[in-house]
Coordinates of C-alpha atoms in Angstrom, one line a residue:
M1426 CA 0.0 0.0 0.0
A1427 CA 2.9 2.3 0.7
D1428 CA 4.3 1.7 -2.8
L1429 CA 0.9 2.7 -4.3
E1430 CA 0.8 5.9 -2.3
A1431 CA 4.2 6.8 -3.5
V1432 CA 3.2 6.5 -7.1
T1433 CA 2.1 9.8 -8.8
P1434 CA 0.5 9.9 -12.2
S1435 CA 2.9 10.9 -15.0
K1436 CA 3.2 10.7 -18.7
E1437 CA 6.5 8.9 -18.3
V1438 CA 5.1 5.8 -16.5
G1439 CA 1.7 6.1 -18.3
V1440 CA -0.4 6.0 -15.2
S1441 CA -3.5 8.1 -15.2
H1442 CA -4.8 9.7 -12.0
A1443 CA -8.0 7.5 -12.3
L1444 CA -6.0 4.3 -12.5
L1445 CA -3.9 5.3 -9.5
L1446 CA -7.1 5.9 -7.6
Y1447 CA -8.5 2.6 -8.7
W1448 CA -5.3 0.8 -7.5
R1449 CA -5.4 2.4 -4.1
G1450 CA -9.1 1.8 -3.7
Q1451 CA -8.9 -1.8 -4.9
A1452 CA -6.1 -2.5 -2.5
L1453 CA -8.1 -1.2 0.4
E1454 CA -11.2 -3.1 -0.7
T1455 CA -9.4 -6.5 -0.9
Q1456 CA -7.4 -6.0 2.3
H1457 CA -10.4 -5.5 4.5
A1458 CA -13.4 -7.8 5.0
T1459 CA -15.5 -4.9 6.1
Y1460 CA -16.5 -1.6 4.7
V1461 CA -13.8 1.1 4.3
Q1462 CA -15.0 4.6 3.6
E1463 CA -11.7 5.6 2.0
A1464 CA -12.0 2.8 -0.5
E1465 CA -15.4 4.1 -1.5
L1466 CA -14.1 7.6 -2.0
L1467 CA -11.1 6.6 -4.1
L1468 CA -13.1 4.2 -6.3
A1469 CA -16.0 6.7 -6.8
K1470 CA -13.5 9.3 -8.0
S1471 CA -11.9 6.8 -10.3
V1472 CA -15.1 5.8 -12.1
K1473 CA -16.1 9.4 -12.3
L1474 CA -12.8 10.3 -14.1
E1475 CA -12.8 7.1 -16.2
P1476 CA -16.3 5.5 -16.3
W1477 CA -15.1 2.9 -18.8
R1478 CA -12.9 1.1 -16.3
V1479 CA -14.9 -2.1 -15.7
Q1480 CA -12.7 -3.3 -12.8
A1481 CA -13.2 -0.1 -10.9
W1482 CA -17.0 -0.4 -11.1
N1483 CA -16.8 -4.0 -9.8
A1484 CA -14.5 -2.9 -6.9
L1485 CA -16.8 -0.1 -6.0
G1486 CA -19.7 -2.5 -6.1
N1487 CA -17.9 -4.8 -3.7
V1488 CA -17.4 -1.8 -1.3
F1489 CA -21.1 -0.9 -1.4
W1490 CA -21.9 -4.5 -0.7
K1491 CA -19.8 -4.5 2.4
K1492 CA -21.5 -1.3 3.4
N1493 CA -24.8 -3.3 3.0
D1494 CA -26.0 -0.8 0.4
K1495 CA -27.1 -3.4 -2.0
R1496 CA -28.9 -1.1 -4.3
A1497 CA -25.8 0.9 -4.9
A1498 CA -23.8 -2.3 -5.3
K1499 CA -26.2 -3.5 -8.0
N1500 CA -26.0 -0.1 -9.9
C1501 CA -22.2 -0.5 -9.9
F1502 CA -22.3 -4.1 -11.3
V1503 CA -24.9 -3.0 -13.9
A1504 CA -22.5 -0.2 -14.9
A1505 CA -19.6 -2.8 -15.1
V1506 CA -21.7 -5.1 -17.4
N1507 CA -22.7 -2.2 -19.6
Q1508 CA -19.2 -0.8 -19.9
A1509 CA -18.0 -4.2 -20.9
K1510 CA -20.9 -4.6 -23.3
G1511 CA -21.8 -7.8 -21.5
Q1512 CA -18.4 -9.4 -22.3
D1513 CA -17.0 -9.7 -18.8
S1514 CA -17.9 -12.8 -16.9
A1515 CA -16.7 -11.4 -13.5
S1516 CA -19.2 -8.5 -13.8
L1517 CA -22.0 -10.9 -14.8
R1518 CA -21.2 -13.1 -11.8
N1519 CA -21.3 -10.1 -9.5
L1520 CA -24.6 -9.0 -10.9
S1521 CA -26.1 -12.5 -10.6
M1522 CA -25.0 -12.7 -6.9
I1523 CA -26.2 -9.2 -5.9
L1524 CA -29.6 -9.8 -7.6
R1525 CA -30.1 -13.0 -5.4
S1526 CA -29.0 -11.1 -2.4
L1527 CA -31.7 -8.4 -3.1
A1528 CA -34.2 -11.2 -3.8
D1529 CA -33.6 -12.6 -0.3
N1530 CA -35.2 -9.5 1.2
R1531 CA -38.1 -9.1 -1.2
Q1532 CA -41.4 -10.7 -2.0
G1533 CA -43.8 -10.7 -4.9
K1534 CA -43.1 -9.7 -8.5
E1535 CA -39.8 -7.9 -7.8
H1536 CA -38.5 -10.9 -5.9
A1537 CA -39.3 -13.3 -8.8
T1538 CA -37.8 -10.9 -11.3
N1539 CA -34.5 -10.6 -9.5
V1540 CA -34.2 -14.4 -9.2
E1541 CA -34.9 -14.9 -12.9
E1542 CA -32.5 -12.2 -13.9
S1543 CA -29.9 -13.7 -11.6
V1544 CA -30.2 -17.0 -13.5
N1545 CA -29.9 -15.3 -16.9
R1546 CA -26.8 -13.3 -15.9
A1547 CA -25.1 -16.5 -14.6
K1548 CA -25.9 -18.2 -18.0
Q1549 CA -24.4 -15.3 -19.8
A1550 CA -21.2 -15.6 -17.8
I1551 CA -21.0 -19.3 -18.7
A1552 CA -21.5 -18.5 -22.3
L1553 CA -18.4 -16.3 -22.2
D1554 CA -16.3 -18.9 -20.4
V1555 CA -17.5 -22.4 -20.1
K1556 CA -14.2 -23.5 -18.3
S1557 CA -14.5 -21.2 -15.4
A1558 CA -15.2 -23.0 -12.1
D1559 CA -16.5 -19.7 -10.6
N1560 CA -19.0 -19.3 -13.4
W1561 CA -20.4 -22.8 -12.8
F1562 CA -20.5 -22.3 -9.1
V1563 CA -22.5 -19.1 -9.4
M1564 CA -24.8 -20.8 -11.9
G1565 CA -25.4 -23.6 -9.4
N1566 CA -26.3 -21.0 -6.7
A1567 CA -28.6 -19.2 -9.1
Y1568 CA -30.5 -22.4 -9.9
L1569 CA -30.7 -23.3 -6.2
S1570 CA -32.2 -19.9 -5.4
Q1571 CA -34.7 -20.3 -8.2
C1572 CA -35.6 -23.7 -6.9
F1573 CA -36.2 -22.7 -3.2
S1574 CA -36.6 -19.0 -2.8
L1575 CA -39.8 -18.9 -4.9
G1576 CA -41.3 -21.9 -3.0
T1577 CA -41.5 -24.2 -6.0
H1578 CA -39.0 -26.8 -4.9
D1579 CA -38.8 -27.9 -8.5
P1580 CA -36.6 -31.1 -8.7
K1581 CA -35.5 -30.2 -12.2
L1582 CA -34.0 -27.0 -11.0
L1583 CA -32.4 -28.8 -8.0
N1584 CA -30.8 -31.3 -10.4
S1585 CA -29.6 -28.4 -12.6
A1586 CA -27.9 -26.8 -9.6
F1587 CA -26.2 -30.0 -8.6
K1588 CA -24.9 -30.6 -12.2
A1589 CA -23.5 -27.0 -12.2
Y1590 CA -21.7 -27.7 -8.9
L1591 CA -20.3 -30.9 -10.3
R1592 CA -19.0 -29.0 -13.3
S1593 CA -17.4 -26.4 -11.0
E1594 CA -15.8 -29.1 -9.0
E1595 CA -14.3 -30.6 -12.1
L1596 CA -12.8 -27.3 -13.2
Q1597 CA -11.6 -25.9 -9.8
G1598 CA -8.2 -27.4 -9.9
S1599 CA -6.1 -27.1 -6.7
S1600 CA -8.1 -24.1 -5.5
L1601 CA -10.9 -25.9 -3.7
N1602 CA -14.1 -24.0 -2.9
P1603 CA -15.5 -24.8 0.6
D1604 CA -18.9 -23.2 -0.2
L1605 CA -19.2 -25.6 -3.2
Y1606 CA -18.9 -28.6 -1.0
Y1607 CA -21.2 -27.1 1.7
N1608 CA -23.9 -26.4 -0.9
K1609 CA -23.6 -29.9 -2.4
G1610 CA -24.0 -31.3 1.1
N1611 CA -27.2 -29.3 1.6
I1612 CA -28.6 -30.8 -1.6
H1613 CA -27.7 -34.3 -0.6
K1614 CA -29.2 -33.7 2.9
Y1615 CA -32.4 -32.3 1.3
N1616 CA -32.6 -35.5 -0.8
E1617 CA -31.9 -37.6 2.4
E1618 CA -28.7 -38.9 0.7
Y1619 CA -27.0 -38.7 4.1
M1620 CA -23.9 -40.6 3.4
E1621 CA -23.0 -38.3 0.5
A1622 CA -24.0 -35.2 2.5
L1623 CA -21.6 -36.2 5.3
K1624 CA -18.7 -36.5 2.8
C1625 CA -19.4 -33.0 1.5
Y1626 CA -19.8 -31.4 4.9
T1627 CA -16.6 -33.1 6.0
M1628 CA -14.7 -31.7 3.0
A1629 CA -16.2 -28.2 3.5
S1630 CA -15.3 -28.2 7.2
R1631 CA -11.7 -29.2 6.4
L1632 CA -11.4 -26.4 3.9
D1633 CA -13.1 -23.8 6.0
P1634 CA -13.7 -24.6 9.7
T1635 CA -15.9 -21.5 10.1
L1636 CA -18.7 -23.0 8.1
Q1637 CA -21.6 -24.5 10.1
C1638 CA -20.7 -28.1 9.2
K1639 CA -19.9 -29.6 12.6
K1640 CA -23.6 -29.5 13.6
E1641 CA -24.6 -31.4 10.4
I1642 CA -21.8 -33.9 10.8
E1643 CA -23.0 -34.7 14.4
Q1644 CA -26.8 -34.5 13.8
I1645 CA -27.2 -36.6 10.6
P1646 CA -25.8 -39.9 12.1
R1647 CA -27.7 -39.2 15.3
L1648 CA -31.0 -38.8 13.3
V1649 CA -30.4 -42.0 11.3
A1650 CA -29.5 -44.0 14.3
K1651 CA -32.6 -42.7 16.2
L1652 CA -34.9 -43.6 13.4
A1653 CA -33.3 -47.0 12.9
S1654 CA -33.8 -47.7 16.6
L1655 CA -37.4 -46.6 16.6
I1656 CA -38.2 -48.8 13.6
A1657 CA -36.4 -51.8 15.1
N1658 CA -38.4 -51.4 18.4
K1659 CA -41.7 -50.7 16.5
N1660 CA -41.8 -47.3 18.2
G1661 CA -42.6 -49.1 21.5
L1662 CA -46.0 -50.4 20.3
K1663 CA -47.2 -53.6 21.9
A1664 CA -47.7 -56.7 19.7
K1665 CA -51.5 -56.6 20.2
K1666 CA -51.7 -53.0 18.9
L1667 CA -49.4 -53.8 16.0
D1668 CA -51.7 -56.8 15.0
Q1669 CA -54.8 -54.6 15.2
L1670 CA -53.3 -52.0 12.9
A1671 CA -52.0 -54.5 10.4
E1672 CA -55.3 -56.3 10.3
H1673 CA -57.2 -53.1 9.6
L1674 CA -54.8 -52.4 6.7
R1675 CA -55.2 -55.9 5.2
T1676 CA -59.0 -55.4 5.2
S1677 CA -58.6 -52.0 3.6
M1678 CA -56.3 -53.3 0.9
K1679 CA -58.8 -55.8 -0.3
K1680 CA -61.1 -52.9 -1.2
M1681 CA -58.6 -51.2 -3.4
K1682 CA -59.5 -50.7 -7.1
D1683 CA -58.2 -53.2 -9.6
T1684 CA -56.3 -50.5 -11.5
T1685 CA -53.8 -50.2 -8.7
T1686 CA -52.0 -53.0 -6.9
A1687 CA -52.0 -52.6 -3.2
V1688 CA -48.7 -53.8 -1.7
S1689 CA -46.8 -54.0 1.5
L1690 CA -43.3 -52.7 2.0
S1691 CA -41.6 -56.0 1.2
E1692 CA -43.3 -56.1 -2.2
L1693 CA -41.7 -52.8 -3.3
Q1694 CA -38.5 -52.7 -5.3
E1695 CA -35.9 -50.0 -4.6
G1696 CA -36.5 -47.0 -6.8
G1697 CA -39.8 -46.2 -8.4
N1698 CA -42.9 -48.4 -8.1
K1699 CA -45.4 -47.3 -10.8
D1700 CA -49.0 -48.4 -10.4
K1701 CA -48.4 -49.7 -6.9
A1702 CA -50.0 -48.3 -3.8
L1703 CA -48.5 -48.7 -0.3
M1704 CA -51.1 -48.5 2.4
L1705 CA -49.9 -47.7 5.9
K1706 CA -50.8 -46.5 9.4
I1707 CA -49.3 -43.3 10.6
I1708 CA -47.4 -44.2 13.8
A1709 CA -45.6 -41.0 14.7
P1710 CA -44.2 -37.7 13.3
V1711 CA -40.5 -37.4 12.6
H1712 CA -39.1 -34.2 14.0
K1713 CA -35.9 -33.0 12.2
D1714 CA -34.0 -29.7 12.1
T1715 CA -35.4 -29.0 8.7
D1716 CA -39.1 -28.6 7.5
T1717 CA -38.6 -30.4 4.2
P1718 CA -39.4 -33.1 3.6
V1719 CA -42.3 -33.8 6.0
S1720 CA -41.7 -37.3 7.4
V1721 CA -43.6 -39.8 9.5
L1722 CA -43.1 -43.3 10.8
G1723 CA -45.4 -45.8 9.0
L1724 CA -46.5 -49.3 9.6
D1725 CA -47.7 -51.6 6.8
S1726 CA -50.0 -54.6 6.6
Q1727 CA -47.1 -57.0 7.5
S1728 CA -46.2 -54.9 10.6
D1729 CA -43.1 -53.7 9.0
M1730 CA -42.1 -50.1 10.0
F1731 CA -40.4 -47.5 7.9
V1732 CA -40.2 -43.8 7.2
V1733 CA -42.4 -41.9 4.8
S1734 CA -41.0 -38.6 3.4
I1735 CA -43.3 -36.3 1.5
Y1736 CA -41.9 -33.3 -0.5
N1737 CA -43.7 -30.2 -1.7
V1738 CA -46.1 -29.9 1.3
A1739 CA -46.1 -27.1 3.8
P1740 CA -44.5 -27.9 7.2
A1741 CA -47.9 -27.4 8.9
Y1742 CA -49.0 -30.6 7.1
L1743 CA -47.3 -32.6 9.7
D1744 CA -49.5 -31.1 12.4
Q1745 CA -52.7 -32.0 10.5
L1746 CA -51.9 -35.8 10.5
K1747 CA -53.5 -37.9 13.2
L1748 CA -51.9 -40.9 14.7
F1749 CA -53.1 -44.3 13.4
S1750 CA -54.8 -42.7 10.4
T1751 CA -54.5 -44.6 7.2
M1752 CA -52.2 -43.2 4.6
T1753 CA -51.9 -44.4 1.0
V1754 CA -49.0 -43.5 -1.2
F1755 CA -49.4 -44.2 -4.9
D1756 CA -46.3 -44.8 -7.1
P1757 CA -44.0 -44.8 -4.0
H1758 CA -40.2 -44.5 -4.3
L1759 CA -38.2 -46.8 -2.0
R1760 CA -34.7 -46.1 -0.7
N1761 CA -32.4 -47.6 1.9
I1762 CA -31.0 -44.7 3.9
A1763 CA -27.7 -45.5 5.6
V1764 CA -24.7 -43.8 7.3
E1765 CA -21.5 -45.2 8.7
T1766 CA -21.0 -45.4 12.4
A1767 CA -17.9 -44.3 14.4
G1768 CA -17.0 -48.0 14.7
G1769 CA -16.9 -48.5 11.0
G1770 CA -20.3 -50.2 10.7
K1771 CA -23.5 -49.0 9.2
V1772 CA -26.9 -48.0 10.5
S1773 CA -29.9 -47.8 8.1
Y1774 CA -33.6 -47.8 7.6
M1775 CA -36.0 -48.1 4.7
C1776 CA -37.7 -44.9 3.5
V1777 CA -40.6 -44.4 1.1
R1778 CA -40.7 -41.0 -0.5
T1779 CA -42.8 -39.0 -2.9
S1780 CA -42.4 -35.6 -4.4
N1781 CA -46.0 -35.5 -5.6
P1782 CA -48.5 -34.7 -2.7
A1783 CA -51.4 -35.5 -5.0
S1784 CA -50.3 -39.2 -4.8
V1785 CA -50.8 -39.2 -1.0
F1786 CA -54.2 -39.9 0.5
V1787 CA -55.0 -39.8 4.3
D1788 CA -58.2 -41.6 5.3
G1789 CA -59.3 -41.4 1.7
Q1790 CA -58.8 -37.7 1.4
P1791 CA -56.2 -36.3 -1.1
T1792 CA -53.3 -34.2 0.1
Q1793 CA -53.1 -30.6 -1.2
Q1794 CA -49.8 -29.2 -2.3
G1795 CA -48.7 -26.5 0.1
V1796 CA -46.6 -23.4 -0.3
C1797 CA -43.2 -24.6 0.9
A1798 CA -40.9 -22.4 3.0
P1799 CA -37.3 -22.1 1.6
A1800 CA -35.6 -25.3 2.5
M1801 CA -32.1 -23.9 1.9
A1802 CA -30.1 -21.0 0.5
A1803 CA -26.8 -21.2 -1.2
N1804 CA -23.7 -20.3 0.8
E1805 CA -21.8 -17.9 -1.4
T1806 CA -18.6 -16.1 -0.6
K1807 CA -17.6 -13.5 -3.2
V1808 CA -15.7 -15.2 -6.0

């Protein structure tokens, strides 16, 4: 910084006053994690003298962002994009990120517009440089925001986010991004792919111990072990009660329409089960640290117990379910959920899931799709 202060603009060295101001302001901006007023003053003077300097606009935008003046930051990033005529991927990334940051605090039409533009700006950045790990990371974050912040929880968008993260991971080289692994872990956790989630959280924590990974690394195995234990012990129900519930299900299954095959858990295959209907009794709600998916313990006609996870319903749906009600899940998807234990073994349970609430009936009544609260937000350090 002292060297920069010693430099004076001159024709001999070819340094303009605006460029010197940019260098000094940029140095202050990068050296401090918080807002520095002098950096704002220097960079504001620089862009006033030479408004075509794209890097100065981006640096000034970063200063305003640290100041928490997001509107001013957005205006700077828009200026950077315009001065570069849309041909600078760093400016497009910055604009994509600030738009999502603005969207986090808005609702309604403006909120949706910011999210959509954020996705488009990220796509433009990739079009300029398909081999940039940063571009693909920001693209993944934009898709993730589009998936969850609007309450849609669209699995196609979630898959697009995950593919973008994978591409970023392939391209990042030796400079590993902890936020990338943290966000991948969140997607795996949302999908109840707990083994993969733990691997991602462990890597993220190794790269950046300040991330909130320790809680996840501790809670996930605890949750799986708890559910496996409840299932093994039939949630403490006595044999007589189990027999009564199972018998009621067997009677109800005989009344099912011929167009759908009523089955027990053991008759399902892992993966999708089209034109099958699993009838069960609701035994207990499953309380987790996240609202999505909504999960319950279920008991089938053979007295087998398992977890049922329902996506795209409001968290309040869990409160509406009554114990020992009859739930029917059409076209159920079956998975074995497992994690490794500290001793090197594994603990697991069977889980039936559906992302279509309309395929779930409780006591003969269809389930209505609810407005879902955001299940996650992308963790995103400035890139």
